[in-house]
Short mmCIF file of C-alpha atoms in Angstrom, two decimals:
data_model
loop_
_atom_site.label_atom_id
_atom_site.label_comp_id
_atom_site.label_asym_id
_atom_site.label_seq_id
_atom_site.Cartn_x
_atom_site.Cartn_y
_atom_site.Cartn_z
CA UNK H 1 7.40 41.79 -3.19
CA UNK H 2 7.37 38.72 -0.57
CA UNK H 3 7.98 35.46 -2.24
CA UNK H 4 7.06 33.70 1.36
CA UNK H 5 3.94 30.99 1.27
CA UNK H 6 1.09 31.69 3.41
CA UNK H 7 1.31 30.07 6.33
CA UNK H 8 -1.30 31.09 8.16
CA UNK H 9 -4.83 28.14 7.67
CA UNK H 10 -8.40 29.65 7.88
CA UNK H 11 -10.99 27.83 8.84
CA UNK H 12 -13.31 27.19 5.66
CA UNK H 13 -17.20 26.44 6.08
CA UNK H 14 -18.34 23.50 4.43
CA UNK H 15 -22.35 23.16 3.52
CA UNK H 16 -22.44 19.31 3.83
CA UNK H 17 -26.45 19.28 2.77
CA UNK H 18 -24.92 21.52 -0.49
CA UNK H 19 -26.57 19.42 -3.79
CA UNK H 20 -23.05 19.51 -5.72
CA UNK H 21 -21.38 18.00 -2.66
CA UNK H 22 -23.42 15.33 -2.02
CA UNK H 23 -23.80 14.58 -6.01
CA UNK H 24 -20.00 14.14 -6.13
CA UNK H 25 -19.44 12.02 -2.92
CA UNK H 26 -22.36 9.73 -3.80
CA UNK H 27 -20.03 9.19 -7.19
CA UNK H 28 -16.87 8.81 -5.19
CA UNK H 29 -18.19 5.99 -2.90
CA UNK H 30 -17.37 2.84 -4.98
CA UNK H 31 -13.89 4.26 -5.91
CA UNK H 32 -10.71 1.91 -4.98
CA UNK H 33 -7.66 3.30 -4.58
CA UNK H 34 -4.85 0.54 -3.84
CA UNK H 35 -1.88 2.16 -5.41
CA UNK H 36 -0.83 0.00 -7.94
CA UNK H 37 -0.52 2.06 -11.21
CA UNK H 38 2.98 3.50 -10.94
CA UNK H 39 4.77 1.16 -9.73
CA UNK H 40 7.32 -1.39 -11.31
CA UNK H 41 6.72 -4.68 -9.93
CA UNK H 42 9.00 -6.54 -8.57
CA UNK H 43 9.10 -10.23 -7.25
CA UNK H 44 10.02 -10.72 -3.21
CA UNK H 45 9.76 -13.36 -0.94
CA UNK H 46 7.55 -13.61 1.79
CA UNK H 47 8.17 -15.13 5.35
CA UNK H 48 5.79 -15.38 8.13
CA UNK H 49 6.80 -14.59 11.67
CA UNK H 50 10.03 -12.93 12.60
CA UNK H 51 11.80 -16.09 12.49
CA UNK H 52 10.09 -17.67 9.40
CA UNK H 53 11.98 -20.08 7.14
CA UNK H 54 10.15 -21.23 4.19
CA UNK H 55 9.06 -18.18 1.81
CA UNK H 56 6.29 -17.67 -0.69
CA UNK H 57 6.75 -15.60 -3.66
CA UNK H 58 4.95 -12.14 -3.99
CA UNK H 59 4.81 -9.45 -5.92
CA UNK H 60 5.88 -5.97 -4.39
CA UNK H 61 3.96 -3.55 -6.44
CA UNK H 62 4.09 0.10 -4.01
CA UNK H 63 7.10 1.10 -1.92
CA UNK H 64 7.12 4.68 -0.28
CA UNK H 65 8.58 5.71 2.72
CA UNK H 66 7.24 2.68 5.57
CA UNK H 67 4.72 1.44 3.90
CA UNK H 68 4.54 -0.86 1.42
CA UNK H 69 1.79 -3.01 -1.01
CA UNK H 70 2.05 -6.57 -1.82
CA UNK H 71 -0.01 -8.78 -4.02
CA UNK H 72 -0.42 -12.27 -3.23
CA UNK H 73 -2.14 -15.74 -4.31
CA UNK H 74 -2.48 -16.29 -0.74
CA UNK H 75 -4.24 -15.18 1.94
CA UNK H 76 -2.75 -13.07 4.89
CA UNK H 77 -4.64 -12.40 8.20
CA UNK H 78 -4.22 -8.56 9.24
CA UNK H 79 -1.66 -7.93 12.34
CA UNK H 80 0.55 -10.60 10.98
CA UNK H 81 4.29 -9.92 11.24
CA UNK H 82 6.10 -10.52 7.93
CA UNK H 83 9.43 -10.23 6.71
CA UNK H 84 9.67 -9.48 2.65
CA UNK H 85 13.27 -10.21 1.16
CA UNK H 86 13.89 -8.37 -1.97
CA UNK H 87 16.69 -9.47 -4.47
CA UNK H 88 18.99 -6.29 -5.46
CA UNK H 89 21.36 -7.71 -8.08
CA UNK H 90 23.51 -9.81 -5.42
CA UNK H 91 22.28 -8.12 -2.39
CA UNK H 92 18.90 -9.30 -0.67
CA UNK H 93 17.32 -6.19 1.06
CA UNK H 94 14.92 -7.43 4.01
CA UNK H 95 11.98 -5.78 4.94
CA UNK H 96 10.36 -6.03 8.12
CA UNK H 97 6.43 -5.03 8.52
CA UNK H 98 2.85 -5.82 9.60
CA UNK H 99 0.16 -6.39 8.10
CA UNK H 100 -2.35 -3.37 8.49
CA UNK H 101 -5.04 -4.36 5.66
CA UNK H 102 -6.00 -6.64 3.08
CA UNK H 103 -8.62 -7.75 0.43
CA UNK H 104 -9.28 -9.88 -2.22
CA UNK H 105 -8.48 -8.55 -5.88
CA UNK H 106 -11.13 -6.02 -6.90
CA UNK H 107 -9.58 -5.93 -10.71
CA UNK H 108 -11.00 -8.20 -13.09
CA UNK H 109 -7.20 -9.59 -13.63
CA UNK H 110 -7.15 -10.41 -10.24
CA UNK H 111 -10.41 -12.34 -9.46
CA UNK H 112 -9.09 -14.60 -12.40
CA UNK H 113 -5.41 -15.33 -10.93
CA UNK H 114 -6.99 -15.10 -7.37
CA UNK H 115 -4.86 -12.17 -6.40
CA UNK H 116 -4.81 -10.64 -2.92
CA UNK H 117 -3.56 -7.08 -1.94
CA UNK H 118 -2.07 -6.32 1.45
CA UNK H 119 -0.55 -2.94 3.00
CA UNK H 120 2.13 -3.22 5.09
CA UNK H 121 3.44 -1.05 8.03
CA UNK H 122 7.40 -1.41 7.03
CA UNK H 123 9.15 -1.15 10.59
CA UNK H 124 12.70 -1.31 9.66
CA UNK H 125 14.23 2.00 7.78
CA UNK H 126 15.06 1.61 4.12
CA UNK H 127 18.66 2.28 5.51
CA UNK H 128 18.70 -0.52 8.06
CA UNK H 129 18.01 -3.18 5.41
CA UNK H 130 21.11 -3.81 3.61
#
């Protein structure tokens, strides 16, 4: 007996006009996925611009692999280049990223403390930060 996976992919039809199909994507439209459920949050600072001096505080609430979510009480315009310092006990790990998207606070918690969420591209390696 072969405990190997199957690696071989075959090509599977899909009947977009099929009732059930278009039921369930017509239900799926509206959803919002941003990521935010199992994360602990943590407080960072942000800095705008590579050389930025004055930070804002944020919340980090998704890390995984180079990519990261932040919310904010402030806005951030997409493309900008932020660094994110995170306090580690006595150690500051620095993040490095861009801004790939952004939106106001869809959660009813967040249209009442003005919350913003923003995905970031993280361009340093988790290794280079320390």
């Amino acid at each position: 007996m072969s405990r190997r996976a199957h690696t071989q992919a075959t090509p599977v039809r899909v009947d977009w006009d099929d009732p059930k199909l278009v039921s369930l994507l017509q239900r799926s439209e509206q959803w919002s996925i941003d990521n935010r459920g199992g994360f602990s949050p943590q407080d960072v600072e942000v800095y705008f611009g590579w050389s930025g001096s004055v930070g804002k505080t944020a919340t980090l609430v998704w890390e995984r692999d180079n990519a990261i979510v932040l919310e904010t009480t402030f806005p951030i315009g997409q493309g900008e280049q932020i660094r994110v310092d995170k306090h580690l006990g006595d150690r500051i790990r620095t993040l490095w990223g861009v801004v790939v998207d952004g939106r106001e606070g869809i959660r009813e918690e967040d249209r009442r403390r003005g919350v913003h969420v923003y995905w970031l591209q993280v361009l340093n390696s988790p290794a280079e930060s320390f």
